[in-house]
Amino acid sequence: AQTVTQSQPEMSVQEAETVTLSCTYDTSENNYYLFWYKQPPSRQMILVIRQEAYKQQNATENRFSVNFQKAAKSFSLKISDSQLGDTAMYFCAFAPNAGKSTFGDGTTLTVKP
Amino acid sequence: EAGVVQSPRYKIIEKKQPVAFWCNPISGHNTLYWYLQNLGQGPELLIRYENEEAVDDSQLPKDRFSAERLKGVDSTLKIQPAELGDSAVYLCASSTGTSLLDTQYFGPGTRLTVL
């Protein structure tokens, strides 16, 4: 069974600063996908960024980028120029090529003005 | 474009009572997911539909939970009877296809409290 571990239950960052959220996973699969989701307080969960394991290049979406280390089974999320609207719970998720997603327990990020 | 709609948003019931949740996915989305999210944890998949067919229900506690998506559009998740441990947020999501590259769009969830 796959497991996803987010070792930082809570983090905070000053507005405009950069923060990195950690995620590690355990799997015997070779082909899979990794995701970061954002769940703002009382709002819907939305996809932030995804990475296909066969791609070596790290995914980037505007201020959000990942550091994907396949050998280390690590998938961290970097948020640059943090904004107040980035305050949310962030979930890392793993999905094998033909299976369902497994989510971590989340990291609560607070951006302080 | 309307997002995924869920109702009710909140539900409080006493244990042993039945409860039902409704989800209307984004128009044109063939795949529908029901997730359970306990407080402080990530979502756990309960069931996934491709059109009207349940293709993954291995995590659905079938002794008390049931789901249907009769016409391949909206879906209902039912619990009968509810137990104290069922208190959680029930999330519905939908996507256009079955590939993991197809973005899942989540609804606001139904927060269930069982007393």
GROMACS .gro file of C-alpha atoms in nm:
model
  228
    1ALA     CA    1   0.000   0.000   0.000
    2GLN     CA    2   0.111   0.352  -0.074
    3THR     CA    3   0.165   0.602   0.204
    4VAL     CA    4   0.208   0.977   0.192
    5THR     CA    5   0.371   1.163   0.479
    6GLN     CA    6   0.359   1.535   0.540
    7SER     CA    7   0.584   1.592   0.837
    8GLN     CA    8   0.491   1.957   0.898
    9PRO     CA    9   0.141   1.987   1.049
   10GLU     CA   10   0.165   2.367   1.059
   11MET     CA   11   0.383   2.629   0.899
   12SER     CA   12   0.383   3.005   0.874
   13VAL     CA   13   0.551   3.253   0.645
   14GLN     CA   14   0.564   3.628   0.609
   15GLU     CA   15   0.392   3.782   0.314
   16ALA     CA   16   0.621   3.803   0.008
   17GLU     CA   17   0.859   3.544   0.150
   18THR     CA   18   0.919   3.190   0.020
   19VAL     CA   19   0.811   2.873   0.196
   20THR     CA   20   0.864   2.505   0.123
   21LEU     CA   21   0.624   2.232   0.225
   22SER     CA   22   0.758   1.878   0.255
   23CYS     CA   23   0.609   1.553   0.134
   24THR     CA   24   0.749   1.202   0.118
   25TYR     CA   25   0.582   0.892  -0.013
   26ASP     CA   26   0.638   0.522  -0.018
   27THR     CA   27   0.562   0.304  -0.317
   28SER     CA   28   0.694   0.017  -0.521
   29GLU     CA   29   0.535   0.155  -0.836
   30ASN     CA   30   0.750   0.307  -1.109
   31ASN     CA   31   0.482   0.500  -1.296
   32TYR     CA   32   0.272   0.737  -1.091
   33TYR     CA   33   0.157   1.093  -1.043
   34LEU     CA   34   0.204   1.337  -0.759
   35PHE     CA   35  -0.018   1.629  -0.674
   36TRP     CA   36  -0.044   1.924  -0.440
   37TYR     CA   37  -0.392   2.042  -0.348
   38LYS     CA   38  -0.493   2.357  -0.163
   39GLN     CA   39  -0.794   2.370   0.068
   40PRO     CA   40  -0.865   2.726   0.189
   41PRO     CA   41  -1.073   2.770   0.503
   42SER     CA   42  -1.436   2.685   0.428
   43ARG     CA   43  -1.369   2.663   0.056
   44GLN     CA   44  -1.329   2.394  -0.206
   45MET     CA   45  -1.013   2.196  -0.252
   46ILE     CA   46  -0.833   2.287  -0.572
   47LEU     CA   47  -0.540   2.141  -0.760
   48VAL     CA   48  -0.225   2.350  -0.732
   49ILE     CA   49   0.028   2.151  -0.930
   50ARG     CA   50   0.098   1.798  -1.051
   51GLN     CA   51   0.403   1.600  -1.154
   52GLU     CA   52   0.432   1.289  -1.364
   53ALA     CA   53   0.697   1.056  -1.226
   54TYR     CA   54   0.850   0.982  -1.565
   55LYS     CA   55   0.926   1.349  -1.619
   56GLN     CA   56   1.256   1.463  -1.476
   57GLN     CA   57   1.177   1.829  -1.509
   58ASN     CA   58   1.014   1.980  -1.203
   59ALA     CA   59   0.665   2.120  -1.260
   60THR     CA   60   0.604   2.492  -1.222
   61GLU     CA   61   0.282   2.692  -1.208
   62ASN     CA   62   0.343   3.062  -1.161
   63ARG     CA   63   0.456   3.111  -0.800
   64PHE     CA   64   0.429   2.738  -0.724
   65SER     CA   65   0.702   2.491  -0.806
   66VAL     CA   66   0.799   2.145  -0.692
   67ASN     CA   67   1.122   1.970  -0.612
   68PHE     CA   68   1.068   1.613  -0.722
   69GLN     CA   69   1.334   1.368  -0.608
   70LYS     CA   70   1.225   1.027  -0.736
   71ALA     CA   71   1.503   0.824  -0.579
   72ALA     CA   72   1.441   0.983  -0.242
   73LYS     CA   73   1.061   0.964  -0.291
   74SER     CA   74   1.031   1.327  -0.202
   75PHE     CA   75   0.795   1.586  -0.351
   76SER     CA   76   0.816   1.928  -0.188
   77LEU     CA   77   0.617   2.236  -0.281
   78LYS     CA   78   0.777   2.579  -0.295
   79ILE     CA   79   0.560   2.887  -0.281
   80SER     CA   80   0.739   3.205  -0.383
   81ASP     CA   81   0.626   3.558  -0.304
   82SER     CA   82   0.368   3.427  -0.057
   83GLN     CA   83   0.034   3.606  -0.057
   84LEU     CA   84  -0.234   3.626   0.211
   85GLY     CA   85  -0.461   3.423  -0.016
   86ASP     CA   86  -0.217   3.134   0.005
   87THR     CA   87  -0.332   3.070   0.360
   88ALA     CA   88  -0.483   2.722   0.344
   89MET     CA   89  -0.432   2.359   0.416
   90TYR     CA   90  -0.209   2.193   0.159
   91PHE     CA   91  -0.236   1.825   0.078
   92CYS     CA   92   0.018   1.615  -0.104
   93ALA     CA   93  -0.130   1.323  -0.297
   94PHE     CA   94   0.007   1.019  -0.477
   95ALA     CA   95  -0.166   0.817  -0.746
   96PRO     CA   96  -0.030   0.511  -0.924
   97ASN     CA   97  -0.089   0.486  -1.295
   98ALA     CA   98  -0.394   0.266  -1.262
   99GLY     CA   99  -0.508   0.333  -0.911
  100LYS     CA  100  -0.664   0.578  -0.676
  101SER     CA  101  -0.511   0.878  -0.504
  102THR     CA  102  -0.368   0.860  -0.153
  103PHE     CA  103  -0.356   1.188   0.034
  104GLY     CA  104  -0.130   1.299   0.315
  105ASP     CA  105  -0.272   1.450   0.632
  106GLY     CA  106  -0.198   1.803   0.521
  107THR     CA  107   0.006   2.105   0.625
  108THR     CA  108  -0.172   2.414   0.750
  109LEU     CA  109   0.002   2.719   0.605
  110THR     CA  110  -0.055   3.065   0.746
  111VAL     CA  111   0.072   3.368   0.558
  112LYS     CA  112   0.125   3.658   0.793
  113PRO     CA  113   0.101   4.021   0.683
  114GLU     CA  114  -1.955   2.746  -1.543
  115ALA     CA  115  -2.108   2.607  -1.226
  116GLY     CA  116  -1.880   2.400  -1.007
  117VAL     CA  117  -1.955   2.077  -0.827
  118VAL     CA  118  -2.266   2.122  -0.617
  119GLN     CA  119  -2.327   1.935  -0.295
  120SER     CA  120  -2.619   1.940  -0.056
  121PRO     CA  121  -2.678   1.974   0.223
  122ARG     CA  122  -2.372   2.168   0.337
  123TYR     CA  123  -2.428   2.068   0.698
  124LYS     CA  124  -2.621   1.784   0.857
  125ILE     CA  125  -2.669   1.692   1.222
  126ILE     CA  126  -2.835   1.363   1.305
  127GLU     CA  127  -2.857   1.122   1.593
  128LYS     CA  128  -2.681   0.790   1.574
  129LYS     CA  129  -2.872   0.505   1.409
  130GLN     CA  130  -3.057   0.750   1.185
  131PRO     CA  131  -3.021   0.740   0.805
  132VAL     CA  132  -2.867   1.025   0.609
  133ALA     CA  133  -2.816   1.101   0.242
  134PHE     CA  134  -2.586   1.337   0.056
  135TRP     CA  135  -2.634   1.462  -0.296
  136CYS     CA  136  -2.378   1.567  -0.555
  137ASN     CA  137  -2.419   1.726  -0.895
  138PRO     CA  138  -2.093   1.721  -1.089
  139ILE     CA  139  -1.976   1.972  -1.346
  140SER     CA  140  -2.168   1.929  -1.670
  141GLY     CA  141  -1.996   1.688  -1.903
  142HIS     CA  142  -1.781   1.527  -1.635
  143ASN     CA  143  -1.805   1.152  -1.669
  144THR     CA  144  -1.608   1.056  -1.360
  145LEU     CA  145  -1.741   1.121  -1.012
  146TYR     CA  146  -1.571   1.059  -0.679
  147TRP     CA  147  -1.694   1.045  -0.321
  148TYR     CA  148  -1.435   1.106  -0.050
  149LEU     CA  149  -1.445   1.097   0.329
  150GLN     CA  150  -1.237   1.359   0.508
  151ASN     CA  151  -1.190   1.327   0.882
  152LEU     CA  152  -1.089   1.632   1.079
  153GLY     CA  153  -0.722   1.710   1.035
  154GLN     CA  154  -0.671   1.442   0.772
  155GLY     CA  155  -0.662   1.413   0.397
  156PRO     CA  156  -0.950   1.280   0.191
  157GLU     CA  157  -0.998   0.906   0.151
  158LEU     CA  158  -1.170   0.770  -0.156
  159LEU     CA  159  -1.496   0.589  -0.088
  160ILE     CA  160  -1.615   0.524  -0.441
  161ARG     CA  161  -1.544   0.628  -0.798
  162TYR     CA  162  -1.791   0.624  -1.085
  163GLU     CA  163  -1.724   0.623  -1.456
  164ASN     CA  164  -2.056   0.732  -1.595
  165GLU     CA  165  -2.309   0.517  -1.406
  166GLU     CA  166  -2.068   0.235  -1.326
  167ALA     CA  167  -1.895   0.210  -0.990
  168VAL     CA  168  -1.540   0.117  -1.089
  169ASP     CA  169  -1.373   0.141  -0.748
  170ASP     CA  170  -1.573   0.091  -0.430
  171SER     CA  171  -1.322  -0.112  -0.235
  172GLN     CA  172  -1.310   0.142   0.050
  173LEU     CA  173  -1.687   0.181   0.082
  174PRO     CA  174  -1.819   0.016   0.403
  175LYS     CA  175  -2.097  -0.170   0.229
  176ASP     CA  176  -2.272  -0.281   0.546
  177ARG     CA  177  -2.396   0.072   0.604
  178PHE     CA  178  -2.292   0.286   0.308
  179SER     CA  179  -2.445   0.282  -0.037
  180ALA     CA  180  -2.415   0.505  -0.340
  181GLU     CA  181  -2.582   0.542  -0.674
  182ARG     CA  182  -2.542   0.736  -0.994
  183LEU     CA  183  -2.837   0.612  -1.191
  184LYS     CA  184  -2.818   0.827  -1.502
  185GLY     CA  185  -2.449   0.892  -1.496
  186VAL     CA  186  -2.496   1.251  -1.381
  187ASP     CA  187  -2.578   1.333  -1.021
  188SER     CA  188  -2.508   1.094  -0.738
  189THR     CA  189  -2.633   1.013  -0.391
  190LEU     CA  190  -2.435   0.870  -0.101
  191LYS     CA  191  -2.633   0.715   0.182
  192ILE     CA  192  -2.547   0.597   0.532
  193GLN     CA  193  -2.790   0.374   0.717
  194PRO     CA  194  -2.762   0.357   1.010
  195ALA     CA  195  -2.518   0.633   1.097
  196GLU     CA  196  -2.262   0.580   1.373
  197LEU     CA  197  -2.073   0.832   1.585
  198GLY     CA  198  -1.755   0.760   1.389
  199ASP     CA  199  -1.919   0.870   1.065
  200SER     CA  200  -1.889   1.234   1.170
  201ALA     CA  201  -1.673   1.387   0.897
  202VAL     CA  202  -1.683   1.592   0.580
  203TYR     CA  203  -1.802   1.407   0.271
  204LEU     CA  204  -1.651   1.547  -0.045
  205CYS     CA  205  -1.764   1.495  -0.399
  206ALA     CA  206  -1.537   1.557  -0.696
  207SER     CA  207  -1.567   1.518  -1.070
  208SER     CA  208  -1.340   1.507  -1.374
  209THR     CA  209  -1.387   1.491  -1.747
  210GLY     CA  210  -1.221   1.155  -1.797
  211THR     CA  211  -1.059   0.869  -1.618
  212SER     CA  212  -0.695   0.968  -1.659
  213LEU     CA  213  -0.507   1.089  -1.356
  214LEU     CA  214  -0.408   1.386  -1.568
  215ASP     CA  215  -0.771   1.492  -1.572
  216THR     CA  216  -0.810   1.751  -1.299
  217GLN     CA  217  -1.049   1.663  -1.020
  218TYR     CA  218  -1.282   1.946  -0.925
  219PHE     CA  219  -1.407   1.928  -0.570
  220GLY     CA  220  -1.735   2.040  -0.422
  221PRO     CA  221  -1.764   2.227  -0.091
  222GLY     CA  222  -1.845   1.909   0.099
  223THR     CA  223  -2.115   1.808   0.343
  224ARG     CA  224  -2.017   1.826   0.707
  225LEU     CA  225  -2.193   1.547   0.897
  226THR     CA  226  -2.222   1.546   1.273
  227VAL     CA  227  -2.359   1.233   1.436
  228LEU     CA  228  -2.472   1.279   1.797
   0.00000   0.00000   0.00000
